[in-house]
Short mmCIF file of C-alpha atoms and ligand atoms in Angstrom, two decimals:
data_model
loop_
_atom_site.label_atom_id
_atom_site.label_comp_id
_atom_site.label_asym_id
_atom_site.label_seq_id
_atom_site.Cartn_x
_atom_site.Cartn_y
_atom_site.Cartn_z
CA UNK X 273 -8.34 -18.14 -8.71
CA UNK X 274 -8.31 -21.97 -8.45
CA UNK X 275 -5.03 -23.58 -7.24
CA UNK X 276 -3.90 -20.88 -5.50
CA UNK X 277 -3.53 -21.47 -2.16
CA UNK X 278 -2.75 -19.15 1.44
CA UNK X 279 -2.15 -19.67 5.16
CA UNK X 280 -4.19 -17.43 7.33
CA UNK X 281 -3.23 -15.32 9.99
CA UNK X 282 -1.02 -12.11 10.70
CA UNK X 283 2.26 -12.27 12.56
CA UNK X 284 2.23 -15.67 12.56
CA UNK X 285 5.04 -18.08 12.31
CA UNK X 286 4.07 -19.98 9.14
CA UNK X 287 5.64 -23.60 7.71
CA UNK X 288 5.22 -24.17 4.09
CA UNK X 289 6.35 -26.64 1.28
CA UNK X 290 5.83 -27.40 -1.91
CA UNK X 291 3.31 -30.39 -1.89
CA UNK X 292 5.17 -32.33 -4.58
CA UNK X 293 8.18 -32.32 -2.20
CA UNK X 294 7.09 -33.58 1.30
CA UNK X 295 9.76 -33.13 4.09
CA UNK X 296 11.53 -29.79 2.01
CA UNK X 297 11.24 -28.43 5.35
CA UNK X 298 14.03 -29.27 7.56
CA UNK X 299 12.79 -30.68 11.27
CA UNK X 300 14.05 -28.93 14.47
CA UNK X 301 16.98 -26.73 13.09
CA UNK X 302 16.97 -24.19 10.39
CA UNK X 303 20.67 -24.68 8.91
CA UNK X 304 21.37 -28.45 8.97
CA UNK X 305 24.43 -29.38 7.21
CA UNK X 306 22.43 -30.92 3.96
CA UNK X 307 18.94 -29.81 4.06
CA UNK X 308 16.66 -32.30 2.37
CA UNK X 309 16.40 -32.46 -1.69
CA UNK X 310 20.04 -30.95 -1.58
CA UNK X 311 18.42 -27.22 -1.24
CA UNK X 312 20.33 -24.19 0.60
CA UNK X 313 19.03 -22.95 3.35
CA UNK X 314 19.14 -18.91 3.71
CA UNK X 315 18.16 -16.62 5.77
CA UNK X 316 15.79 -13.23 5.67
CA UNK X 317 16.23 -10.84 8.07
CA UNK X 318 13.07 -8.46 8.54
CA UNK X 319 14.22 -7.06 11.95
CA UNK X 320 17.41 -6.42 13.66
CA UNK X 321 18.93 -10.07 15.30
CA UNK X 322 18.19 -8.43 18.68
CA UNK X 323 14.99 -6.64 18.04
CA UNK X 324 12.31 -7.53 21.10
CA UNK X 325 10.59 -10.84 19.85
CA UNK X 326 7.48 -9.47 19.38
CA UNK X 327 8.63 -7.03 16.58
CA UNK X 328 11.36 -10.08 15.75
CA UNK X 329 11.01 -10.94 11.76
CA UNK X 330 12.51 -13.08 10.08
CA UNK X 331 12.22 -16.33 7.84
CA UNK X 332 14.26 -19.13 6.78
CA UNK X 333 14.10 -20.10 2.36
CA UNK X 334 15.12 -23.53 1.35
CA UNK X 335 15.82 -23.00 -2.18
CA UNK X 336 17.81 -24.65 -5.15
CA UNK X 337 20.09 -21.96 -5.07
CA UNK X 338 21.21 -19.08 -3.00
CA UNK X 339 20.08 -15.65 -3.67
CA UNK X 340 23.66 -14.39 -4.28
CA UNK X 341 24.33 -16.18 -7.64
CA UNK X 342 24.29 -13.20 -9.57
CA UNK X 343 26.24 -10.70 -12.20
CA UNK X 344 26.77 -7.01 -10.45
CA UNK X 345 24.15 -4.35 -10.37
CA UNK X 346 24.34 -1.81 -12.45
CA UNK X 347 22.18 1.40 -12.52
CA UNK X 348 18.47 0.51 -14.35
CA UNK X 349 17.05 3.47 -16.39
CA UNK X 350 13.83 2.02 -17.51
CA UNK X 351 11.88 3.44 -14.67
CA UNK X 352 12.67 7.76 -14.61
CA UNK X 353 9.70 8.63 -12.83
CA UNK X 354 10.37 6.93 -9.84
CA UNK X 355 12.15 9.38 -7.27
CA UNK X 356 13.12 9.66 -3.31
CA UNK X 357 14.24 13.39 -4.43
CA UNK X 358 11.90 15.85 -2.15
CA UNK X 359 13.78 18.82 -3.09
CA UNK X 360 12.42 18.90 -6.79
CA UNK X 361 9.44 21.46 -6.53
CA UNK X 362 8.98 24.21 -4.32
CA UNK X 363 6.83 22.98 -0.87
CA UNK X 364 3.39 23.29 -1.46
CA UNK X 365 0.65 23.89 0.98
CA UNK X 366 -2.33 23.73 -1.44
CA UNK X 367 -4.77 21.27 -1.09
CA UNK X 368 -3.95 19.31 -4.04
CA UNK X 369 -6.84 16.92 -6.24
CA UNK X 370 -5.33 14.85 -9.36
CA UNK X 371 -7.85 13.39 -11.75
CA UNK X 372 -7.21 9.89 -12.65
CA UNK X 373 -3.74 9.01 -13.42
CA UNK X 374 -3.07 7.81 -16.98
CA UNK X 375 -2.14 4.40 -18.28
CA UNK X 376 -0.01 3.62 -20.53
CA UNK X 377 -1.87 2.67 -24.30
CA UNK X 378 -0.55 0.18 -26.45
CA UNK X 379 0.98 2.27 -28.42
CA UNK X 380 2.93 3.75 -25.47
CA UNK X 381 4.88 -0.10 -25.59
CA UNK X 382 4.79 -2.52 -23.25
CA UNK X 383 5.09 -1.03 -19.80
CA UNK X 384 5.61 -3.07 -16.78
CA UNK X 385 4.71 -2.99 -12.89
CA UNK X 386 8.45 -1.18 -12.57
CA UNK X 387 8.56 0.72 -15.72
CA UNK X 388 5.57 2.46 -14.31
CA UNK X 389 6.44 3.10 -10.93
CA UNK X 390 5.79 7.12 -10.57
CA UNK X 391 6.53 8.93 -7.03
CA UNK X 392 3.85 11.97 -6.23
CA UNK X 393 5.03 12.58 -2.45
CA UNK X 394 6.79 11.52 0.48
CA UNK X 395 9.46 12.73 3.02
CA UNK X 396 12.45 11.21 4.38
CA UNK X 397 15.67 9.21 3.66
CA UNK X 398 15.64 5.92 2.74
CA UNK X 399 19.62 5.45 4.61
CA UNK X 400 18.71 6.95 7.68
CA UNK X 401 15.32 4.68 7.74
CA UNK X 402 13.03 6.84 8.46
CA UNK X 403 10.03 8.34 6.00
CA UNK X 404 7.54 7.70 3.39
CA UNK X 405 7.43 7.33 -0.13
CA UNK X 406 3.70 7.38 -2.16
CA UNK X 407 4.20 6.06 -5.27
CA UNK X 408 1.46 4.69 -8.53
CA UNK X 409 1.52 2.39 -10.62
CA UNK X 410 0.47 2.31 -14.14
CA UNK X 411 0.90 -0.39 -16.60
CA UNK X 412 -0.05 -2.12 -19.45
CA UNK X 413 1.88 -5.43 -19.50
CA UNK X 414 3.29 -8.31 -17.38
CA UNK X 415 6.82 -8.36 -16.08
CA UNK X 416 8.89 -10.93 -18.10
CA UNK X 417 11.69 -12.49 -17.14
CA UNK X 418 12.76 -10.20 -14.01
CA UNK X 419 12.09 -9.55 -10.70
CA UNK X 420 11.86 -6.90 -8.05
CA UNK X 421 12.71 -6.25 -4.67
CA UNK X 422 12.90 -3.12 -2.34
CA UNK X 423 15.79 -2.69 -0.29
CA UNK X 424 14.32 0.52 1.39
CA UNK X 425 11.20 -0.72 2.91
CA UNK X 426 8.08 -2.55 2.41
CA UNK X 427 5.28 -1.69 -0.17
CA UNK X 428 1.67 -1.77 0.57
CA UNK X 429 0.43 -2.06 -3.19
CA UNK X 430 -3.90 -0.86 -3.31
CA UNK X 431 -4.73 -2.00 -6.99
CA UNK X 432 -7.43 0.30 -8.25
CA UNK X 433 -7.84 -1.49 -12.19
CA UNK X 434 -6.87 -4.91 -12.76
CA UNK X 435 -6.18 -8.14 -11.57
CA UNK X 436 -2.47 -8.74 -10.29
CA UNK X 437 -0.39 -12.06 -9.99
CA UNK X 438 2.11 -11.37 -7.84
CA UNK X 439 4.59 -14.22 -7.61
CA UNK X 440 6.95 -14.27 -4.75
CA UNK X 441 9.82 -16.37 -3.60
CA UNK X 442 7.03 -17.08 -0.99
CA UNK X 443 4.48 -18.18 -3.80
CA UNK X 444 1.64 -16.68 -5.06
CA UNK X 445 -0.79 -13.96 -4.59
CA UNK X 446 -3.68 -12.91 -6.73
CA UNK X 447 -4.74 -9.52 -5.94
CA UNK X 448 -7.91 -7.88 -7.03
CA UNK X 449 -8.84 -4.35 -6.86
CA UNK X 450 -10.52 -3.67 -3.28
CA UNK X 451 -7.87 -5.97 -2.17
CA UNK X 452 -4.51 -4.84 -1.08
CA UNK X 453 -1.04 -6.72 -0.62
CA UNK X 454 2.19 -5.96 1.60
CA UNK X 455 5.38 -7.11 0.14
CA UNK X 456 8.20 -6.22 2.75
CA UNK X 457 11.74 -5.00 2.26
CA UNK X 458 13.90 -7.49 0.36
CA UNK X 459 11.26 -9.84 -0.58
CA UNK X 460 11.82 -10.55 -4.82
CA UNK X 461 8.29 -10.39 -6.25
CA UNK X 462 7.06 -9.79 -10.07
CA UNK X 463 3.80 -8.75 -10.99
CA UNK X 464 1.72 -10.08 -14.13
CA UNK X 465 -1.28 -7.99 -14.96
CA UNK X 466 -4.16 -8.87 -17.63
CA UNK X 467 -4.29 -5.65 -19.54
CA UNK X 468 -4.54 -2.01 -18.23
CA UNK X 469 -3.65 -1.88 -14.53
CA UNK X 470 -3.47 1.07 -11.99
CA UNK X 471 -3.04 1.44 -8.19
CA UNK X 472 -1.50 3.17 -5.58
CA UNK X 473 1.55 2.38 -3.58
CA UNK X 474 2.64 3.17 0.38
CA UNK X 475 6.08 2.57 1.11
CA UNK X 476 7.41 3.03 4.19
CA UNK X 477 11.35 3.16 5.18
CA UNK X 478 11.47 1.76 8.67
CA UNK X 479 9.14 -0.85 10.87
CA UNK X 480 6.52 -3.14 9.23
CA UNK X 481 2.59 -2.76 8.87
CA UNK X 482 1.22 -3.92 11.72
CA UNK X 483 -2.69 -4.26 13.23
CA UNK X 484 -3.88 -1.52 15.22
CA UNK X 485 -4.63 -2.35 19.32
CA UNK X 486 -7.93 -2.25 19.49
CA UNK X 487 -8.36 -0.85 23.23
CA UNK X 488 -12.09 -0.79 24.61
CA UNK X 489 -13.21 -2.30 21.29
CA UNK X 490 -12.16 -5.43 22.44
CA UNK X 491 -10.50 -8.63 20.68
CA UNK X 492 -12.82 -8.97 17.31
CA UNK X 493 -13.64 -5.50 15.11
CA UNK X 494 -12.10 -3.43 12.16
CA UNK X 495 -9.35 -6.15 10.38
CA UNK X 496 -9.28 -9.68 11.65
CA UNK X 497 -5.87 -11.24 11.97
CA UNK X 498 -6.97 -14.91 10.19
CA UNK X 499 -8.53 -12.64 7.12
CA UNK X 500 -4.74 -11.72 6.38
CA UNK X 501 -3.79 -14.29 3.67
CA UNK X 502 -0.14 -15.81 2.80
CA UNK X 503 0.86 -17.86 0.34
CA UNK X 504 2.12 -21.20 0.16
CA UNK X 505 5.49 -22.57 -1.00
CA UNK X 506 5.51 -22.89 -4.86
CA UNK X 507 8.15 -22.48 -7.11
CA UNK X 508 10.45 -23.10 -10.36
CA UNK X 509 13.58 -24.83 -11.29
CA UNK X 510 13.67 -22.82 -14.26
CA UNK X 511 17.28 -22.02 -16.38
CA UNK X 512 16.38 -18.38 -17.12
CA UNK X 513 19.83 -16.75 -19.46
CA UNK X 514 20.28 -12.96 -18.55
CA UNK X 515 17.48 -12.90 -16.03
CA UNK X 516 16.78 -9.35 -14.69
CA UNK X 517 16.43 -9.06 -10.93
CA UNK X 518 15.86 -5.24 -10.28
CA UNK X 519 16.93 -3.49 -6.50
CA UNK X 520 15.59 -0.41 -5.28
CA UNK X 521 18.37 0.76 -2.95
CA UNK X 522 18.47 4.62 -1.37
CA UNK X 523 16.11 5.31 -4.06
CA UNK X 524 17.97 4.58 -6.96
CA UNK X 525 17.03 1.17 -9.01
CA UNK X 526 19.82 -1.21 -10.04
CA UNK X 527 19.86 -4.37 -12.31
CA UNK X 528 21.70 -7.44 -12.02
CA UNK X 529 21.52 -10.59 -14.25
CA UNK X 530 21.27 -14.13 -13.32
CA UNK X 531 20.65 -17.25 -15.31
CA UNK X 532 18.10 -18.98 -13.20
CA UNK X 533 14.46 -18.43 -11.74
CA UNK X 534 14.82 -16.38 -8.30
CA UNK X 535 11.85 -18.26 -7.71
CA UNK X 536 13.05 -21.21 -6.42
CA UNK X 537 12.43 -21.50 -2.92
CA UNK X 538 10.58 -25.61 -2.22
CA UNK X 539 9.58 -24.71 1.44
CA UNK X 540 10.28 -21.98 3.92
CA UNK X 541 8.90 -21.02 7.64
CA UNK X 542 9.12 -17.86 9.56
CA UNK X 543 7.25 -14.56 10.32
CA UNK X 544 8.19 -12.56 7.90
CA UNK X 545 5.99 -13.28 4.97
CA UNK X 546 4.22 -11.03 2.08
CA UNK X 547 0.13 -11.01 2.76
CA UNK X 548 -2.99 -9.70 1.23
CA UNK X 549 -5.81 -8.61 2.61
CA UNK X 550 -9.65 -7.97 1.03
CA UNK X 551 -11.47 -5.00 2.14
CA UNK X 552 -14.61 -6.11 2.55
CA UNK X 553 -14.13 -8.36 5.01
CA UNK X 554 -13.29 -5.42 7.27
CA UNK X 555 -15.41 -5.01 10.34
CA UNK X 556 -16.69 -0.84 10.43
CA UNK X 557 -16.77 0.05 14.35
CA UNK X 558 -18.46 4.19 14.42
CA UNK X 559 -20.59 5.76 16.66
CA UNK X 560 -24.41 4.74 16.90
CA UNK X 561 -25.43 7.58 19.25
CA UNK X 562 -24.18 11.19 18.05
CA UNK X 563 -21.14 12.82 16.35
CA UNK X 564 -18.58 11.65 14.69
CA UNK X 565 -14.91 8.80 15.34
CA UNK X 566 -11.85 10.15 14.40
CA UNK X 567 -10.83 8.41 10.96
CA UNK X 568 -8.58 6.44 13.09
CA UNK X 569 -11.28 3.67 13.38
CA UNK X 570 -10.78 2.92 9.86
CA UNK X 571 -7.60 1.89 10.23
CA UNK X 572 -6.60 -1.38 8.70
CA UNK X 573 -2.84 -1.36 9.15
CA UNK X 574 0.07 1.04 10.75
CA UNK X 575 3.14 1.38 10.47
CA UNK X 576 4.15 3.22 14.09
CA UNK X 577 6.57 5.47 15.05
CA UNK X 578 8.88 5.22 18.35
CA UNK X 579 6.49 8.18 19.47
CA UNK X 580 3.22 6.25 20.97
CA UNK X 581 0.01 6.07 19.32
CA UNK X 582 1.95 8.50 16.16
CA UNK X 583 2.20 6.28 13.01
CA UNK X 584 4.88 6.80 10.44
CA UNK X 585 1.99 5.77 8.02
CA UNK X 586 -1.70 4.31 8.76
CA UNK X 587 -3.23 2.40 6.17
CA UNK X 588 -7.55 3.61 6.65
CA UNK X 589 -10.44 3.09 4.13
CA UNK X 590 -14.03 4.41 4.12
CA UNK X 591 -16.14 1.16 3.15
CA UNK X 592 -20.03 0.91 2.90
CA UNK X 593 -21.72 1.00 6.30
CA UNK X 594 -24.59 2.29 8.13
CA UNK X 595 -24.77 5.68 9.63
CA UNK X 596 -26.89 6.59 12.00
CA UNK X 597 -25.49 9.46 14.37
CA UNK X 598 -28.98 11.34 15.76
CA UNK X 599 -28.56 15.32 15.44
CA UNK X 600 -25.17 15.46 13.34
CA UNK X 601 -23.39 16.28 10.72
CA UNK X 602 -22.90 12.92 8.77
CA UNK X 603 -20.54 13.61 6.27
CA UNK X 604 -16.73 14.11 7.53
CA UNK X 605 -16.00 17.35 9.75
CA UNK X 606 -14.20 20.34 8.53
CA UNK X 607 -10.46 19.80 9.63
CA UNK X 608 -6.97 20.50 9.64
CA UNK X 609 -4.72 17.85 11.02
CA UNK X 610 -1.24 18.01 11.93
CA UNK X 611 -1.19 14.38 10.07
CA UNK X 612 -0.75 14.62 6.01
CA UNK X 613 -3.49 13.16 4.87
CA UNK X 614 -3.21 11.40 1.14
CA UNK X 615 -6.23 9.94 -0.33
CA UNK X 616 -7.46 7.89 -3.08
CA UNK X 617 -10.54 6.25 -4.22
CA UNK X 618 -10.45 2.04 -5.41
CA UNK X 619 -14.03 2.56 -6.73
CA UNK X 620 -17.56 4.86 -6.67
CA UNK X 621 -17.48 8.39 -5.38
CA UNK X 622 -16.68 9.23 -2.35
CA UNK X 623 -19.37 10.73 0.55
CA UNK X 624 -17.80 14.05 1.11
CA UNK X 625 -17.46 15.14 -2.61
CA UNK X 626 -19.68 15.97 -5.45
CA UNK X 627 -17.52 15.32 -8.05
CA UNK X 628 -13.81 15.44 -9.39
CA UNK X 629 -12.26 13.07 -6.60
CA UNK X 630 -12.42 10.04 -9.28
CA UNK X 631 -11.10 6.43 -9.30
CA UNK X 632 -7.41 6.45 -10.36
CA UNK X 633 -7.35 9.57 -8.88
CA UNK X 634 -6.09 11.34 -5.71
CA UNK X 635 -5.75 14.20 -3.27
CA UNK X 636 -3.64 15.20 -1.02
CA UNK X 637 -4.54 17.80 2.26
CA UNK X 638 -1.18 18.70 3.51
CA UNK X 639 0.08 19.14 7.17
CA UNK X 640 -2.82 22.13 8.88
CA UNK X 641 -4.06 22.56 5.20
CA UNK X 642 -7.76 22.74 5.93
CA UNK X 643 -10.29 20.38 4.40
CA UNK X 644 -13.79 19.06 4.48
CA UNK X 645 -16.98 18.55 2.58
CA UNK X 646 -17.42 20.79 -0.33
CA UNK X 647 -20.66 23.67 -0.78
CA UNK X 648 -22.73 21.24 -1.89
CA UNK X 649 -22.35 18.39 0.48
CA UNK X 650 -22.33 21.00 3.45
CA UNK X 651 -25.73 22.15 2.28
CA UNK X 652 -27.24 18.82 1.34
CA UNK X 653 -26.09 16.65 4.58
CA UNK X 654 -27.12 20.21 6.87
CA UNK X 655 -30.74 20.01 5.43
CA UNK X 656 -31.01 16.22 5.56
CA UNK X 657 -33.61 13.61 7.47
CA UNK X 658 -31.48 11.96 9.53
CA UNK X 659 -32.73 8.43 9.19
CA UNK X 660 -30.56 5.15 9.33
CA UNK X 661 -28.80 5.78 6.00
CA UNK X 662 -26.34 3.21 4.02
CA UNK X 663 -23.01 5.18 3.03
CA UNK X 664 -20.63 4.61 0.75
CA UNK X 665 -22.69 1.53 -0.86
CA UNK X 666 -20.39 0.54 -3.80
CA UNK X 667 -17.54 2.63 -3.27
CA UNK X 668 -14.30 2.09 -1.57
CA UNK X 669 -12.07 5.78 -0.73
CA UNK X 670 -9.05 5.13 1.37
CA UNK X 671 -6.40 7.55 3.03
CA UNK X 672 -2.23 7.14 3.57
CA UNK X 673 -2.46 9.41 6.70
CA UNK X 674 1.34 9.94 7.68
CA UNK X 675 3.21 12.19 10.64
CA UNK X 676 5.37 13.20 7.98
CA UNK X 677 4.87 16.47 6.12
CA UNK X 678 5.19 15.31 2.60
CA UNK X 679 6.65 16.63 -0.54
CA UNK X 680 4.88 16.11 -4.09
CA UNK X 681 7.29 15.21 -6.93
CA UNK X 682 8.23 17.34 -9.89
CA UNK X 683 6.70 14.41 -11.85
CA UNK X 684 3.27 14.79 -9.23
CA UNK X 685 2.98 18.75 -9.74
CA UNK X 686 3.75 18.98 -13.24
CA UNK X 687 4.83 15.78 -15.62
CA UNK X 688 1.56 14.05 -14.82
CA UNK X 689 -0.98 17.07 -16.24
CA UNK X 690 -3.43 15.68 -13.65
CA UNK X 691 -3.27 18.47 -11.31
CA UNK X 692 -6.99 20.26 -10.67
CA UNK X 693 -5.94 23.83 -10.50
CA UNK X 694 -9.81 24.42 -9.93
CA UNK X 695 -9.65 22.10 -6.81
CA UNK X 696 -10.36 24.81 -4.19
CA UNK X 697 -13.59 26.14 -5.78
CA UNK X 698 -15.35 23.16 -4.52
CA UNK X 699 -15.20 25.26 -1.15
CA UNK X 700 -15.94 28.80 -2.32
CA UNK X 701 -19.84 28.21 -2.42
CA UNK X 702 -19.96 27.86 1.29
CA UNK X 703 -21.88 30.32 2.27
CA UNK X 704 -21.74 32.06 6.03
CA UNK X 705 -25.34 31.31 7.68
CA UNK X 706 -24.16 33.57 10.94
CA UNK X 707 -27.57 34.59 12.04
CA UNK X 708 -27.91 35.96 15.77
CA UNK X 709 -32.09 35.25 15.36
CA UNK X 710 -30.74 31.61 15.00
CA UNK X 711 -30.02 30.21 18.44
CA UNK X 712 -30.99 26.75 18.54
FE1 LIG L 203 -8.82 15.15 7.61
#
């Protein structure tokens, strides 16, 4: 969109100012005693004070007027389906398909990017810092008038239909579908959508997204650190009366009123900063001899644990490429994973399925839960000429694969009505081809 601008680069420490106010940015200290234009300065903390430097986060906001001018939260109602309560439903081993979540209609009412925050899954506490939460979004209108932020942990927001403005304290984002965005813990953001709007949400409760080491694939392949896009300082001196800023904190959302614009900060620097990120211009490594990668060199972003090489949550997507493996099975292998594995598709179907995994929609293979290409794949891919082939040409499927063993929502398994109760017949045609005349 013209006029919006970004910095490039991931992990970076960024400097940014509104260009109508050169010099916003205080020189060589962060806290001088009157920072220029008579702004405050204030600090956001991303990481512990004493956290090693290369996992240190934090920035430094010059705005018109400190974050704490507010009226006390109170609990916010307007948003039931959102939920860090595992305990609702019975666990659930089943591999689980939902057809395309619904969005709201107009004659549902206006509906906003909080309003229609629903939890399906996760595991773990949001105090103790440590879990996942998997959350969509469906809406119909634009936030007005409020703002969000997430006290937990950060969100890594996939849009699937429509366009989203996302304006930050940092400035603003537009976000297409086949694009994604991370907005990190405590970072205010509202969303303005153009009409009907749906995507998928990974929050995580504890460390920040971060690129995968790339190991014998050397420094360039899969995401490229200057593709990761920030924005620059913009902002309002607006007089806003009764002005909504909305906190998720330990699951639970809360409402306090101001009357100003949160969005007020001139200039800021620092490393912790909300991104985006567009899928295509991620470079596919996979294997141009025989068999297959792991799915793990897909991955865009991770969030690790303090157990190497396990991530809390990795961020993977299955984008058009090339395959070209000589005597093997193209499509994805049959598995079961001690990994949860939650997917969803941006747009087009996806390789290993006929049918029934749709845009919008999802599935979810639980923790050992096995999985793979259904009857008809199996038999189409076994029988196939295995020429150079494009995959995946105008779709986009991606995958939440977590450590965690995840819990789906009462709102997931039931409320929704998108559950396929038919999903495991898309395996029952398999048929055994055991045949002892058959040694190859
Ligand atoms: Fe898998």
């Amino acid at each position: 969109m013209a006029g919006i601008k970004y910095l490039s680069g991931f992990g970076s420490e960024f400097a940014s100012e509104d260009p109508k106010y050169p010099g916003a940015l205080p020189v060589g200290q962060n806290s001088p005693q009157k920072p220029p234009y008579g702004l405050y300065a204030e600090q956001l903390s991303g990481s512990a004070f004493t956290a090693p430097r290369q996992d240190n986060k934090r920035s430094w906001l010059y705005r018109i007027r400190p974050s704490v001018i507010h009226k006390p939260f109170t609990k916010y109602d307007d948003s039931k389906y959102l939920t860090h309560n595992w305990n609702e439903q019975h666990p659930n081993p089943n591999q689980l398909r939902w057809q395309p979540f619904n969005i709201p209609l107009e004659k549902d009412g206006i509906v906003d990017f909080v309003n229609g925050l629903h939890t399906v899954c996760g595991a773990g506490d949001p105090c103790s810092r440590n879990g996942i939460a998997i959350h969509v979004y469906v809406c119909n209108g634009s936030m007005k008038n409020s703002a969000f932020y997430n006290s937990d942990g950060d969100f890594l927001i996939v849009p699937q239909q429509g366009r989203l403005k996302v304006t930050t304290e940092f400035g603003i984002m537009i976000v297409d579908p086949n694009e994604i965005c991370v907005i990190q813990q405590g970072m205010r953001f509202a969303v303005e959508v153009d009409g009907p709007s749906r995507g998928y949400i990974l929050e995580v409760f504890d460390g920040h997204f971060k690129l995968p080491d790339l190991g014998p694939i050397g420094a360039n392949g899969l995401a490229s650190p200057r593709d990761f896009l920030t924005p620059v300082a913009h902002f309002e001196d607006k007089e806003i009366k009764n002005f909504k800023i909305i906190d998720k904190y330990q699951g639970t959302l809360f409402v306090a009123l101001q009357d100003h614009s949160p969005f007020d900060v001139v200039a800021w620097h620092g490393n912790y900063v909300p991104y985006k990120y567009d899928l295509k211009n991620f470079m596919v490594i996979n294997s141009v001899s025989f068999d297959h990668c792991d799915p793990s060199i897909f991955t865009v972003l991770t969030c690790q644990s303090t157990k190497p090489g396990v991530a809390i949550a990795d961020f993977v997507i299955f984008p058009p490429r090339w395959s070209v493996q000589e005597d093997t099975f193209r499509p994805p292998y049959y598995h079961r994973n001690c990994m949860s594995e939650f997917m969803g598709l941006i747009l087009g179907s996806y390789e290993a399925k006929e049918g029934g995994f749709l845009p919008g929609g999802a599935s979810l293979h639980s923790m050992m839960s096995p999985h793979g290409p259904d009857g008809g794949c199996f038999e189409a891919a076994t029988n196939a000429e295995l020429v150079p082939q494009k995959v995946a040409v105008g779709t986009q499927a991606f995958m939440f694969e977590s450590s965690l063993s995840m819990k789906v929502t009462k709102w997931g398994e039931i409320t929704c009505q998108k559950l396929d109760p038919k999903y495991y017949e898309c395996w029952q045609s398999l048929k055994k081809h055991f045949n002892e005349k058959l040694k190859l």
